[in-house]
Amino acid sequence: MRTLLTLVLILALPLTAAAQNAPNDRERAALRRTQAALQQAQQARDALQAEKQSLEQAHSDEQAKAARQQRDLAGLRRALAQAREALSVQQAEAAAERAAERQRNTQAQQAADAAARSREQALRDQLATSQRSADERRLANGALVQQLAQTTLALQDAERRIDALHALGLEALALYRDKGLAQQLLQAEPVLGLGAVRRENTVELVRQRLDALRVPGPTSAPAPAPSPALARQ
């Protein structure tokens, strides 16, 4: 951020000096678009960073919920095991008593078996419901992880665009530094005007690259590489 602010201040200094020398309007427009594109890229990067933090918090919350769900499942399994153990004990006791009072103990056993089976079935149903809920949470957590990865890629793309804008701003600053040389070339070519044509072409290339580095809509387009014409200026 400090580097970008320094770049904006450096770009603003030639504008003040150029106002006294009546610079070309298209060059000033190119510099203004550079500053606007930098600001827009910074805003997009800040928004992506905020979205990434929000997704990370949501991911952490889902992990905590999944941990609580696992603890609940463990408790239900223990309860099911205790119910089965209780049923086994009841069956053993009933078998010992059937020798004396078979009819009474048979009826009591049937009632106990029915209650135990009902309890076991209820626990099984609750365990299945909890397992489905845990599976759904894992799926939701996977979606959050994927969205977080996409947001990270978008943030990296925004950082790349800012770096490209920084390099383009330095090239624009170099153009202003070489302005005196360009004016000498214009005076040396009063007939053909090749220097003026070359300078106009350079300004047009700067404008085109600035347009290409604008923050895209739903589909992100790659930033163009530095042109050979600007590298020779």
mmCIF file with all atom_site columns, C-alpha atoms in Angstrom:
data_model
loop_
_atom_site.group_PDB
_atom_site.id
_atom_site.type_symbol
_atom_site.label_atom_id
_atom_site.label_alt_id
_atom_site.label_comp_id
_atom_site.label_asym_id
_atom_site.label_entity_id
_atom_site.label_seq_id
_atom_site.pdbx_PDB_ins_code
_atom_site.Cartn_x
_atom_site.Cartn_y
_atom_site.Cartn_z
_atom_site.occupancy
_atom_site.B_iso_or_equiv
_atom_site.pdbx_formal_charge
_atom_site.auth_seq_id
_atom_site.auth_comp_id
_atom_site.auth_asym_id
_atom_site.auth_atom_id
_atom_site.pdbx_PDB_model_num
ATOM 1   C CA . MET A 1 1   ? 0.000   0.000   0.000   1.00 0.00 ? 1   MET A CA 1
ATOM 2   C CA . ARG A 1 2   ? 2.808   2.459   0.866   1.00 0.00 ? 2   ARG A CA 1
ATOM 3   C CA . THR A 1 3   ? 4.501   1.736   -2.474  1.00 0.00 ? 3   THR A CA 1
ATOM 4   C CA . LEU A 1 4   ? 1.291   2.477   -4.368  1.00 0.00 ? 4   LEU A CA 1
ATOM 5   C CA . LEU A 1 5   ? 0.735   5.769   -2.527  1.00 0.00 ? 5   LEU A CA 1
ATOM 6   C CA . THR A 1 6   ? 4.326   6.788   -3.275  1.00 0.00 ? 6   THR A CA 1
ATOM 7   C CA . LEU A 1 7   ? 3.744   5.974   -6.934  1.00 0.00 ? 7   LEU A CA 1
ATOM 8   C CA . VAL A 1 8   ? 0.612   8.147   -7.025  1.00 0.00 ? 8   VAL A CA 1
ATOM 9   C CA . LEU A 1 9   ? 2.555   11.076  -5.484  1.00 0.00 ? 9   LEU A CA 1
ATOM 10  C CA . ILE A 1 10  ? 5.378   10.632  -8.003  1.00 0.00 ? 10  ILE A CA 1
ATOM 11  C CA . LEU A 1 11  ? 2.883   10.594  -10.850 1.00 0.00 ? 11  LEU A CA 1
ATOM 12  C CA . ALA A 1 12  ? 1.200   13.732  -9.514  1.00 0.00 ? 12  ALA A CA 1
ATOM 13  C CA . LEU A 1 13  ? 4.451   15.769  -9.493  1.00 0.00 ? 13  LEU A CA 1
ATOM 14  C CA . PRO A 1 14  ? 4.907   15.798  -13.296 1.00 0.00 ? 14  PRO A CA 1
ATOM 15  C CA . LEU A 1 15  ? 1.281   16.928  -13.669 1.00 0.00 ? 15  LEU A CA 1
ATOM 16  C CA . THR A 1 16  ? 2.031   20.129  -11.717 1.00 0.00 ? 16  THR A CA 1
ATOM 17  C CA . ALA A 1 17  ? 5.124   20.915  -13.760 1.00 0.00 ? 17  ALA A CA 1
ATOM 18  C CA . ALA A 1 18  ? 3.418   19.921  -16.979 1.00 0.00 ? 18  ALA A CA 1
ATOM 19  C CA . ALA A 1 19  ? 0.554   22.374  -16.384 1.00 0.00 ? 19  ALA A CA 1
ATOM 20  C CA . GLN A 1 20  ? 3.046   25.217  -16.979 1.00 0.00 ? 20  GLN A CA 1
ATOM 21  C CA . ASN A 1 21  ? 4.415   23.646  -20.195 1.00 0.00 ? 21  ASN A CA 1
ATOM 22  C CA . ALA A 1 22  ? 0.975   22.856  -21.721 1.00 0.00 ? 22  ALA A CA 1
ATOM 23  C CA . PRO A 1 23  ? 1.467   18.990  -22.035 1.00 0.00 ? 23  PRO A CA 1
ATOM 24  C CA . ASN A 1 24  ? -0.431  16.871  -24.441 1.00 0.00 ? 24  ASN A CA 1
ATOM 25  C CA . ASP A 1 25  ? -4.024  16.225  -23.234 1.00 0.00 ? 25  ASP A CA 1
ATOM 26  C CA . ARG A 1 26  ? -3.855  12.572  -24.121 1.00 0.00 ? 26  ARG A CA 1
ATOM 27  C CA . GLU A 1 27  ? -0.772  12.060  -21.899 1.00 0.00 ? 27  GLU A CA 1
ATOM 28  C CA . ARG A 1 28  ? -2.515  13.660  -18.934 1.00 0.00 ? 28  ARG A CA 1
ATOM 29  C CA . ALA A 1 29  ? -5.586  11.535  -19.591 1.00 0.00 ? 29  ALA A CA 1
ATOM 30  C CA . ALA A 1 30  ? -3.388  8.430   -19.634 1.00 0.00 ? 30  ALA A CA 1
ATOM 31  C CA . LEU A 1 31  ? -1.909  9.359   -16.240 1.00 0.00 ? 31  LEU A CA 1
ATOM 32  C CA . ARG A 1 32  ? -5.357  10.017  -14.777 1.00 0.00 ? 32  ARG A CA 1
ATOM 33  C CA . ARG A 1 33  ? -6.530  6.638   -15.980 1.00 0.00 ? 33  ARG A CA 1
ATOM 34  C CA . THR A 1 34  ? -3.455  5.081   -14.372 1.00 0.00 ? 34  THR A CA 1
ATOM 35  C CA . GLN A 1 35  ? -4.345  6.606   -11.005 1.00 0.00 ? 35  GLN A CA 1
ATOM 36  C CA . ALA A 1 36  ? -8.011  5.616   -11.351 1.00 0.00 ? 36  ALA A CA 1
ATOM 37  C CA . ALA A 1 37  ? -7.097  2.046   -12.281 1.00 0.00 ? 37  ALA A CA 1
ATOM 38  C CA . LEU A 1 38  ? -4.742  1.800   -9.268  1.00 0.00 ? 38  LEU A CA 1
ATOM 39  C CA . GLN A 1 39  ? -7.468  2.985   -6.902  1.00 0.00 ? 39  GLN A CA 1
ATOM 40  C CA . GLN A 1 40  ? -10.007 0.583   -8.408  1.00 0.00 ? 40  GLN A CA 1
ATOM 41  C CA . ALA A 1 41  ? -7.605  -2.357  -8.137  1.00 0.00 ? 41  ALA A CA 1
ATOM 42  C CA . GLN A 1 42  ? -6.869  -1.515  -4.474  1.00 0.00 ? 42  GLN A CA 1
ATOM 43  C CA . GLN A 1 43  ? -10.581 -1.399  -3.669  1.00 0.00 ? 43  GLN A CA 1
ATOM 44  C CA . ALA A 1 44  ? -11.136 -4.759  -5.342  1.00 0.00 ? 44  ALA A CA 1
ATOM 45  C CA . ARG A 1 45  ? -8.222  -6.252  -3.410  1.00 0.00 ? 45  ARG A CA 1
ATOM 46  C CA . ASP A 1 46  ? -9.565  -4.943  -0.074  1.00 0.00 ? 46  ASP A CA 1
ATOM 47  C CA . ALA A 1 47  ? -13.014 -6.386  -0.836  1.00 0.00 ? 47  ALA A CA 1
ATOM 48  C CA . LEU A 1 48  ? -11.520 -9.779  -1.651  1.00 0.00 ? 48  LEU A CA 1
ATOM 49  C CA . GLN A 1 49  ? -9.461  -9.741  1.556   1.00 0.00 ? 49  GLN A CA 1
ATOM 50  C CA . ALA A 1 50  ? -12.594 -9.013  3.613   1.00 0.00 ? 50  ALA A CA 1
ATOM 51  C CA . GLU A 1 51  ? -14.481 -11.817 1.850   1.00 0.00 ? 51  GLU A CA 1
ATOM 52  C CA . LYS A 1 52  ? -11.597 -14.218 2.484   1.00 0.00 ? 52  LYS A CA 1
ATOM 53  C CA . GLN A 1 53  ? -11.606 -13.402 6.224   1.00 0.00 ? 53  GLN A CA 1
ATOM 54  C CA . SER A 1 54  ? -15.376 -13.951 6.360   1.00 0.00 ? 54  SER A CA 1
ATOM 55  C CA . LEU A 1 55  ? -15.071 -17.330 4.641   1.00 0.00 ? 55  LEU A CA 1
ATOM 56  C CA . GLU A 1 56  ? -12.259 -18.371 6.957   1.00 0.00 ? 56  GLU A CA 1
ATOM 57  C CA . GLN A 1 57  ? -14.419 -17.506 9.973   1.00 0.00 ? 57  GLN A CA 1
ATOM 58  C CA . ALA A 1 58  ? -17.331 -19.487 8.530   1.00 0.00 ? 58  ALA A CA 1
ATOM 59  C CA . HIS A 1 59  ? -14.983 -22.410 7.901   1.00 0.00 ? 59  HIS A CA 1
ATOM 60  C CA . SER A 1 60  ? -13.795 -22.286 11.516  1.00 0.00 ? 60  SER A CA 1
ATOM 61  C CA . ASP A 1 61  ? -17.391 -22.174 12.797  1.00 0.00 ? 61  ASP A CA 1
ATOM 62  C CA . GLU A 1 62  ? -18.340 -25.197 10.706  1.00 0.00 ? 62  GLU A CA 1
ATOM 63  C CA . GLN A 1 63  ? -15.358 -27.130 12.034  1.00 0.00 ? 63  GLN A CA 1
ATOM 64  C CA . ALA A 1 64  ? -16.433 -26.358 15.611  1.00 0.00 ? 64  ALA A CA 1
ATOM 65  C CA . LYS A 1 65  ? -19.981 -27.485 14.828  1.00 0.00 ? 65  LYS A CA 1
ATOM 66  C CA . ALA A 1 66  ? -18.660 -30.697 13.283  1.00 0.00 ? 66  ALA A CA 1
ATOM 67  C CA . ALA A 1 67  ? -16.587 -31.390 16.429  1.00 0.00 ? 67  ALA A CA 1
ATOM 68  C CA . ARG A 1 68  ? -19.662 -30.916 18.645  1.00 0.00 ? 68  ARG A CA 1
ATOM 69  C CA . GLN A 1 69  ? -21.602 -33.234 16.344  1.00 0.00 ? 69  GLN A CA 1
ATOM 70  C CA . GLN A 1 70  ? -18.952 -35.928 16.712  1.00 0.00 ? 70  GLN A CA 1
ATOM 71  C CA . ARG A 1 71  ? -19.153 -35.640 20.507  1.00 0.00 ? 71  ARG A CA 1
ATOM 72  C CA . ASP A 1 72  ? -22.929 -36.006 20.356  1.00 0.00 ? 72  ASP A CA 1
ATOM 73  C CA . LEU A 1 73  ? -22.578 -39.099 18.169  1.00 0.00 ? 73  LEU A CA 1
ATOM 74  C CA . ALA A 1 74  ? -20.159 -40.630 20.658  1.00 0.00 ? 74  ALA A CA 1
ATOM 75  C CA . GLY A 1 75  ? -22.650 -40.031 23.481  1.00 0.00 ? 75  GLY A CA 1
ATOM 76  C CA . LEU A 1 76  ? -25.432 -41.667 21.501  1.00 0.00 ? 76  LEU A CA 1
ATOM 77  C CA . ARG A 1 77  ? -23.272 -44.694 20.786  1.00 0.00 ? 77  ARG A CA 1
ATOM 78  C CA . ARG A 1 78  ? -22.501 -45.049 24.484  1.00 0.00 ? 78  ARG A CA 1
ATOM 79  C CA . ALA A 1 79  ? -26.209 -44.825 25.312  1.00 0.00 ? 79  ALA A CA 1
ATOM 80  C CA . LEU A 1 80  ? -26.993 -47.496 22.715  1.00 0.00 ? 80  LEU A CA 1
ATOM 81  C CA . ALA A 1 81  ? -24.337 -49.783 24.171  1.00 0.00 ? 81  ALA A CA 1
ATOM 82  C CA . GLN A 1 82  ? -25.735 -49.268 27.682  1.00 0.00 ? 82  GLN A CA 1
ATOM 83  C CA . ALA A 1 83  ? -29.246 -50.037 26.443  1.00 0.00 ? 83  ALA A CA 1
ATOM 84  C CA . ARG A 1 84  ? -28.038 -53.244 24.838  1.00 0.00 ? 84  ARG A CA 1
ATOM 85  C CA . GLU A 1 85  ? -26.213 -54.209 28.009  1.00 0.00 ? 85  GLU A CA 1
ATOM 86  C CA . ALA A 1 86  ? -29.311 -53.499 30.077  1.00 0.00 ? 86  ALA A CA 1
ATOM 87  C CA . LEU A 1 87  ? -31.383 -55.654 27.734  1.00 0.00 ? 87  LEU A CA 1
ATOM 88  C CA . SER A 1 88  ? -28.917 -58.508 28.110  1.00 0.00 ? 88  SER A CA 1
ATOM 89  C CA . VAL A 1 89  ? -29.060 -58.251 31.911  1.00 0.00 ? 89  VAL A CA 1
ATOM 90  C CA . GLN A 1 90  ? -32.830 -58.192 31.896  1.00 0.00 ? 90  GLN A CA 1
ATOM 91  C CA . GLN A 1 91  ? -32.992 -61.243 29.657  1.00 0.00 ? 91  GLN A CA 1
ATOM 92  C CA . ALA A 1 92  ? -30.626 -63.173 31.960  1.00 0.00 ? 92  ALA A CA 1
ATOM 93  C CA . GLU A 1 93  ? -32.658 -62.300 35.066  1.00 0.00 ? 93  GLU A CA 1
ATOM 94  C CA . ALA A 1 94  ? -35.914 -63.219 33.372  1.00 0.00 ? 94  ALA A CA 1
ATOM 95  C CA . ALA A 1 95  ? -34.493 -66.577 32.295  1.00 0.00 ? 95  ALA A CA 1
ATOM 96  C CA . ALA A 1 96  ? -33.601 -67.412 35.930  1.00 0.00 ? 96  ALA A CA 1
ATOM 97  C CA . GLU A 1 97  ? -37.085 -66.558 37.151  1.00 0.00 ? 97  GLU A CA 1
ATOM 98  C CA . ARG A 1 98  ? -38.987 -68.440 34.438  1.00 0.00 ? 98  ARG A CA 1
ATOM 99  C CA . ALA A 1 99  ? -38.399 -71.720 36.253  1.00 0.00 ? 99  ALA A CA 1
ATOM 100 C CA . ALA A 1 100 ? -40.664 -70.623 39.140  1.00 0.00 ? 100 ALA A CA 1
ATOM 101 C CA . GLU A 1 101 ? -43.198 -68.427 37.505  1.00 0.00 ? 101 GLU A CA 1
ATOM 102 C CA . ARG A 1 102 ? -42.894 -68.958 33.764  1.00 0.00 ? 102 ARG A CA 1
ATOM 103 C CA . GLN A 1 103 ? -46.121 -67.262 32.845  1.00 0.00 ? 103 GLN A CA 1
ATOM 104 C CA . ARG A 1 104 ? -45.573 -64.185 34.937  1.00 0.00 ? 104 ARG A CA 1
ATOM 105 C CA . ASN A 1 105 ? -41.951 -63.875 33.995  1.00 0.00 ? 105 ASN A CA 1
ATOM 106 C CA . THR A 1 106 ? -42.766 -64.483 30.337  1.00 0.00 ? 106 THR A CA 1
ATOM 107 C CA . GLN A 1 107 ? -45.182 -61.581 30.332  1.00 0.00 ? 107 GLN A CA 1
ATOM 108 C CA . ALA A 1 108 ? -42.713 -59.398 32.179  1.00 0.00 ? 108 ALA A CA 1
ATOM 109 C CA . GLN A 1 109 ? -39.971 -60.402 29.771  1.00 0.00 ? 109 GLN A CA 1
ATOM 110 C CA . GLN A 1 110 ? -42.102 -59.616 26.781  1.00 0.00 ? 110 GLN A CA 1
ATOM 111 C CA . ALA A 1 111 ? -42.849 -56.188 28.194  1.00 0.00 ? 111 ALA A CA 1
ATOM 112 C CA . ALA A 1 112 ? -39.190 -55.604 28.981  1.00 0.00 ? 112 ALA A CA 1
ATOM 113 C CA . ASP A 1 113 ? -38.123 -56.796 25.524  1.00 0.00 ? 113 ASP A CA 1
ATOM 114 C CA . ALA A 1 114 ? -40.645 -54.522 23.844  1.00 0.00 ? 114 ALA A CA 1
ATOM 115 C CA . ALA A 1 115 ? -39.487 -51.529 25.873  1.00 0.00 ? 115 ALA A CA 1
ATOM 116 C CA . ALA A 1 116 ? -35.832 -52.314 25.232  1.00 0.00 ? 116 ALA A CA 1
ATOM 117 C CA . ARG A 1 117 ? -36.415 -52.768 21.508  1.00 0.00 ? 117 ARG A CA 1
ATOM 118 C CA . SER A 1 118 ? -38.334 -49.514 21.381  1.00 0.00 ? 118 SER A CA 1
ATOM 119 C CA . ARG A 1 119 ? -35.530 -47.735 23.182  1.00 0.00 ? 119 ARG A CA 1
ATOM 120 C CA . GLU A 1 120 ? -32.894 -49.312 20.929  1.00 0.00 ? 120 GLU A CA 1
ATOM 121 C CA . GLN A 1 121 ? -34.846 -48.401 17.799  1.00 0.00 ? 121 GLN A CA 1
ATOM 122 C CA . ALA A 1 122 ? -35.278 -44.834 19.017  1.00 0.00 ? 122 ALA A CA 1
ATOM 123 C CA . LEU A 1 123 ? -31.549 -44.581 19.623  1.00 0.00 ? 123 LEU A CA 1
ATOM 124 C CA . ARG A 1 124 ? -30.827 -46.067 16.197  1.00 0.00 ? 124 ARG A CA 1
ATOM 125 C CA . ASP A 1 125 ? -33.124 -43.547 14.543  1.00 0.00 ? 125 ASP A CA 1
ATOM 126 C CA . GLN A 1 126 ? -31.540 -40.689 16.462  1.00 0.00 ? 126 GLN A CA 1
ATOM 127 C CA . LEU A 1 127 ? -28.068 -41.955 15.561  1.00 0.00 ? 127 LEU A CA 1
ATOM 128 C CA . ALA A 1 128 ? -28.990 -42.163 11.853  1.00 0.00 ? 128 ALA A CA 1
ATOM 129 C CA . THR A 1 129 ? -30.414 -38.645 11.945  1.00 0.00 ? 129 THR A CA 1
ATOM 130 C CA . SER A 1 130 ? -27.289 -37.316 13.621  1.00 0.00 ? 130 SER A CA 1
ATOM 131 C CA . GLN A 1 131 ? -25.093 -39.117 11.087  1.00 0.00 ? 131 GLN A CA 1
ATOM 132 C CA . ARG A 1 132 ? -26.998 -37.556 8.184   1.00 0.00 ? 132 ARG A CA 1
ATOM 133 C CA . SER A 1 133 ? -26.626 -34.145 9.789   1.00 0.00 ? 133 SER A CA 1
ATOM 134 C CA . ALA A 1 134 ? -22.879 -34.709 10.166  1.00 0.00 ? 134 ALA A CA 1
ATOM 135 C CA . ASP A 1 135 ? -22.609 -35.718 6.490   1.00 0.00 ? 135 ASP A CA 1
ATOM 136 C CA . GLU A 1 136 ? -24.474 -32.580 5.439   1.00 0.00 ? 136 GLU A CA 1
ATOM 137 C CA . ARG A 1 137 ? -22.132 -30.450 7.512   1.00 0.00 ? 137 ARG A CA 1
ATOM 138 C CA . ARG A 1 138 ? -19.119 -32.085 5.908   1.00 0.00 ? 138 ARG A CA 1
ATOM 139 C CA . LEU A 1 139 ? -20.526 -31.332 2.472   1.00 0.00 ? 139 LEU A CA 1
ATOM 140 C CA . ALA A 1 140 ? -21.193 -27.720 3.449   1.00 0.00 ? 140 ALA A CA 1
ATOM 141 C CA . ASN A 1 141 ? -17.677 -27.461 4.853   1.00 0.00 ? 141 ASN A CA 1
ATOM 142 C CA . GLY A 1 142 ? -16.260 -28.758 1.565   1.00 0.00 ? 142 GLY A CA 1
ATOM 143 C CA . ALA A 1 143 ? -18.201 -26.092 -0.335  1.00 0.00 ? 143 ALA A CA 1
ATOM 144 C CA . LEU A 1 144 ? -16.770 -23.416 1.966   1.00 0.00 ? 144 LEU A CA 1
ATOM 145 C CA . VAL A 1 145 ? -13.249 -24.714 1.395   1.00 0.00 ? 145 VAL A CA 1
ATOM 146 C CA . GLN A 1 146 ? -13.773 -24.564 -2.386  1.00 0.00 ? 146 GLN A CA 1
ATOM 147 C CA . GLN A 1 147 ? -15.184 -21.038 -2.179  1.00 0.00 ? 147 GLN A CA 1
ATOM 148 C CA . LEU A 1 148 ? -12.242 -19.995 -0.019  1.00 0.00 ? 148 LEU A CA 1
ATOM 149 C CA . ALA A 1 149 ? -9.821  -21.356 -2.634  1.00 0.00 ? 149 ALA A CA 1
ATOM 150 C CA . GLN A 1 150 ? -11.612 -19.424 -5.397  1.00 0.00 ? 150 GLN A CA 1
ATOM 151 C CA . THR A 1 151 ? -11.498 -16.232 -3.333  1.00 0.00 ? 151 THR A CA 1
ATOM 152 C CA . THR A 1 152 ? -7.770  -16.752 -2.725  1.00 0.00 ? 152 THR A CA 1
ATOM 153 C CA . LEU A 1 153 ? -7.188  -17.074 -6.472  1.00 0.00 ? 153 LEU A CA 1
ATOM 154 C CA . ALA A 1 154 ? -9.198  -13.904 -7.101  1.00 0.00 ? 154 ALA A CA 1
ATOM 155 C CA . LEU A 1 155 ? -7.118  -12.070 -4.485  1.00 0.00 ? 155 LEU A CA 1
ATOM 156 C CA . GLN A 1 156 ? -3.904  -13.252 -6.153  1.00 0.00 ? 156 GLN A CA 1
ATOM 157 C CA . ASP A 1 157 ? -5.236  -11.973 -9.499  1.00 0.00 ? 157 ASP A CA 1
ATOM 158 C CA . ALA A 1 158 ? -5.973  -8.572  -7.932  1.00 0.00 ? 158 ALA A CA 1
ATOM 159 C CA . GLU A 1 159 ? -2.430  -8.414  -6.520  1.00 0.00 ? 159 GLU A CA 1
ATOM 160 C CA . ARG A 1 160 ? -1.049  -9.266  -9.974  1.00 0.00 ? 160 ARG A CA 1
ATOM 161 C CA . ARG A 1 161 ? -3.062  -6.452  -11.545 1.00 0.00 ? 161 ARG A CA 1
ATOM 162 C CA . ILE A 1 162 ? -1.762  -3.980  -8.973  1.00 0.00 ? 162 ILE A CA 1
ATOM 163 C CA . ASP A 1 163 ? 1.815   -5.031  -9.765  1.00 0.00 ? 163 ASP A CA 1
ATOM 164 C CA . ALA A 1 164 ? 1.135   -4.565  -13.492 1.00 0.00 ? 164 ALA A CA 1
ATOM 165 C CA . LEU A 1 165 ? -0.341  -1.129  -12.848 1.00 0.00 ? 165 LEU A CA 1
ATOM 166 C CA . HIS A 1 166 ? 2.705   -0.221  -10.771 1.00 0.00 ? 166 HIS A CA 1
ATOM 167 C CA . ALA A 1 167 ? 5.008   -1.183  -13.664 1.00 0.00 ? 167 ALA A CA 1
ATOM 168 C CA . LEU A 1 168 ? 2.854   0.724   -16.142 1.00 0.00 ? 168 LEU A CA 1
ATOM 169 C CA . GLY A 1 169 ? 2.928   3.802   -13.911 1.00 0.00 ? 169 GLY A CA 1
ATOM 170 C CA . LEU A 1 170 ? 6.725   3.666   -13.874 1.00 0.00 ? 170 LEU A CA 1
ATOM 171 C CA . GLU A 1 171 ? 6.718   3.513   -17.679 1.00 0.00 ? 171 GLU A CA 1
ATOM 172 C CA . ALA A 1 172 ? 4.398   6.523   -17.821 1.00 0.00 ? 172 ALA A CA 1
ATOM 173 C CA . LEU A 1 173 ? 6.756   8.377   -15.467 1.00 0.00 ? 173 LEU A CA 1
ATOM 174 C CA . ALA A 1 174 ? 9.676   7.489   -17.763 1.00 0.00 ? 174 ALA A CA 1
ATOM 175 C CA . LEU A 1 175 ? 7.752   8.981   -20.674 1.00 0.00 ? 175 LEU A CA 1
ATOM 176 C CA . TYR A 1 176 ? 7.521   12.293  -18.835 1.00 0.00 ? 176 TYR A CA 1
ATOM 177 C CA . ARG A 1 177 ? 11.172  12.188  -17.911 1.00 0.00 ? 177 ARG A CA 1
ATOM 178 C CA . ASP A 1 178 ? 12.039  11.744  -21.608 1.00 0.00 ? 178 ASP A CA 1
ATOM 179 C CA . LYS A 1 179 ? 9.735   14.569  -22.659 1.00 0.00 ? 179 LYS A CA 1
ATOM 180 C CA . GLY A 1 180 ? 12.644  16.954  -23.329 1.00 0.00 ? 180 GLY A CA 1
ATOM 181 C CA . LEU A 1 181 ? 14.263  14.384  -25.616 1.00 0.00 ? 181 LEU A CA 1
ATOM 182 C CA . ALA A 1 182 ? 10.955  13.893  -27.445 1.00 0.00 ? 182 ALA A CA 1
ATOM 183 C CA . GLN A 1 183 ? 10.646  17.652  -28.028 1.00 0.00 ? 183 GLN A CA 1
ATOM 184 C CA . GLN A 1 184 ? 14.181  17.734  -29.480 1.00 0.00 ? 184 GLN A CA 1
ATOM 185 C CA . LEU A 1 185 ? 13.231  14.916  -31.821 1.00 0.00 ? 185 LEU A CA 1
ATOM 186 C CA . LEU A 1 186 ? 10.150  16.831  -32.920 1.00 0.00 ? 186 LEU A CA 1
ATOM 187 C CA . GLN A 1 187 ? 12.290  19.891  -33.737 1.00 0.00 ? 187 GLN A CA 1
ATOM 188 C CA . ALA A 1 188 ? 14.789  17.727  -35.617 1.00 0.00 ? 188 ALA A CA 1
ATOM 189 C CA . GLU A 1 189 ? 12.009  16.271  -37.804 1.00 0.00 ? 189 GLU A CA 1
ATOM 190 C CA . PRO A 1 190 ? 9.917   19.273  -38.839 1.00 0.00 ? 190 PRO A CA 1
ATOM 191 C CA . VAL A 1 191 ? 8.942   17.741  -42.195 1.00 0.00 ? 191 VAL A CA 1
ATOM 192 C CA . LEU A 1 192 ? 8.199   14.057  -41.656 1.00 0.00 ? 192 LEU A CA 1
ATOM 193 C CA . GLY A 1 193 ? 7.122   14.361  -38.002 1.00 0.00 ? 193 GLY A CA 1
ATOM 194 C CA . LEU A 1 194 ? 8.192   10.769  -37.253 1.00 0.00 ? 194 LEU A CA 1
ATOM 195 C CA . GLY A 1 195 ? 8.936   11.607  -33.611 1.00 0.00 ? 195 GLY A CA 1
ATOM 196 C CA . ALA A 1 196 ? 5.422   12.968  -33.079 1.00 0.00 ? 196 ALA A CA 1
ATOM 197 C CA . VAL A 1 197 ? 3.867   9.875   -34.655 1.00 0.00 ? 197 VAL A CA 1
ATOM 198 C CA . ARG A 1 198 ? 5.984   7.602   -32.470 1.00 0.00 ? 198 ARG A CA 1
ATOM 199 C CA . ARG A 1 199 ? 5.019   9.572   -29.341 1.00 0.00 ? 199 ARG A CA 1
ATOM 200 C CA . GLU A 1 200 ? 1.302   9.406   -30.254 1.00 0.00 ? 200 GLU A CA 1
ATOM 201 C CA . ASN A 1 201 ? 1.583   5.665   -30.771 1.00 0.00 ? 201 ASN A CA 1
ATOM 202 C CA . THR A 1 202 ? 3.221   5.286   -27.346 1.00 0.00 ? 202 THR A CA 1
ATOM 203 C CA . VAL A 1 203 ? 0.443   7.233   -25.612 1.00 0.00 ? 203 VAL A CA 1
ATOM 204 C CA . GLU A 1 204 ? -2.164  5.098   -27.384 1.00 0.00 ? 204 GLU A CA 1
ATOM 205 C CA . LEU A 1 205 ? -0.414  1.912   -26.214 1.00 0.00 ? 205 LEU A CA 1
ATOM 206 C CA . VAL A 1 206 ? -0.452  3.194   -22.618 1.00 0.00 ? 206 VAL A CA 1
ATOM 207 C CA . ARG A 1 207 ? -4.181  3.886   -22.903 1.00 0.00 ? 207 ARG A CA 1
ATOM 208 C CA . GLN A 1 208 ? -4.891  0.420   -24.306 1.00 0.00 ? 208 GLN A CA 1
ATOM 209 C CA . ARG A 1 209 ? -2.933  -1.279  -21.534 1.00 0.00 ? 209 ARG A CA 1
ATOM 210 C CA . LEU A 1 210 ? -4.718  0.753   -18.877 1.00 0.00 ? 210 LEU A CA 1
ATOM 211 C CA . ASP A 1 211 ? -8.067  -0.312  -20.333 1.00 0.00 ? 211 ASP A CA 1
ATOM 212 C CA . ALA A 1 212 ? -6.925  -3.942  -20.263 1.00 0.00 ? 212 ALA A CA 1
ATOM 213 C CA . LEU A 1 213 ? -5.951  -3.659  -16.569 1.00 0.00 ? 213 LEU A CA 1
ATOM 214 C CA . ARG A 1 214 ? -9.351  -2.485  -15.409 1.00 0.00 ? 214 ARG A CA 1
ATOM 215 C CA . VAL A 1 215 ? -10.969 -4.678  -12.765 1.00 0.00 ? 215 VAL A CA 1
ATOM 216 C CA . PRO A 1 216 ? -13.093 -7.167  -14.784 1.00 0.00 ? 216 PRO A CA 1
ATOM 217 C CA . GLY A 1 217 ? -16.679 -8.256  -14.228 1.00 0.00 ? 217 GLY A CA 1
ATOM 218 C CA . PRO A 1 218 ? -17.708 -11.900 -13.571 1.00 0.00 ? 218 PRO A CA 1
ATOM 219 C CA . THR A 1 219 ? -14.979 -13.228 -15.934 1.00 0.00 ? 219 THR A CA 1
ATOM 220 C CA . SER A 1 220 ? -11.402 -12.230 -15.156 1.00 0.00 ? 220 SER A CA 1
ATOM 221 C CA . ALA A 1 221 ? -9.174  -11.511 -18.166 1.00 0.00 ? 221 ALA A CA 1
ATOM 222 C CA . PRO A 1 222 ? -5.339  -11.761 -17.888 1.00 0.00 ? 222 PRO A CA 1
ATOM 223 C CA . ALA A 1 223 ? -3.378  -8.504  -17.897 1.00 0.00 ? 223 ALA A CA 1
ATOM 224 C CA . PRO A 1 224 ? -1.360  -7.817  -21.071 1.00 0.00 ? 224 PRO A CA 1
ATOM 225 C CA . ALA A 1 225 ? 2.433   -8.057  -21.051 1.00 0.00 ? 225 ALA A CA 1
ATOM 226 C CA . PRO A 1 226 ? 4.527   -4.841  -21.416 1.00 0.00 ? 226 PRO A CA 1
ATOM 227 C CA . SER A 1 227 ? 4.725   -3.815  -25.054 1.00 0.00 ? 227 SER A CA 1
ATOM 228 C CA . PRO A 1 228 ? 8.117   -3.648  -26.848 1.00 0.00 ? 228 PRO A CA 1
ATOM 229 C CA . ALA A 1 229 ? 7.321   -0.085  -27.971 1.00 0.00 ? 229 ALA A CA 1
ATOM 230 C CA . LEU A 1 230 ? 7.033   1.139   -24.361 1.00 0.00 ? 230 LEU A CA 1
ATOM 231 C CA . ALA A 1 231 ? 10.150  -0.765  -23.351 1.00 0.00 ? 231 ALA A CA 1
ATOM 232 C CA . ARG A 1 232 ? 12.166  1.156   -25.967 1.00 0.00 ? 232 ARG A CA 1
ATOM 233 C CA . GLN A 1 233 ? 10.883  4.608   -24.862 1.00 0.00 ? 233 GLN A CA 1
#
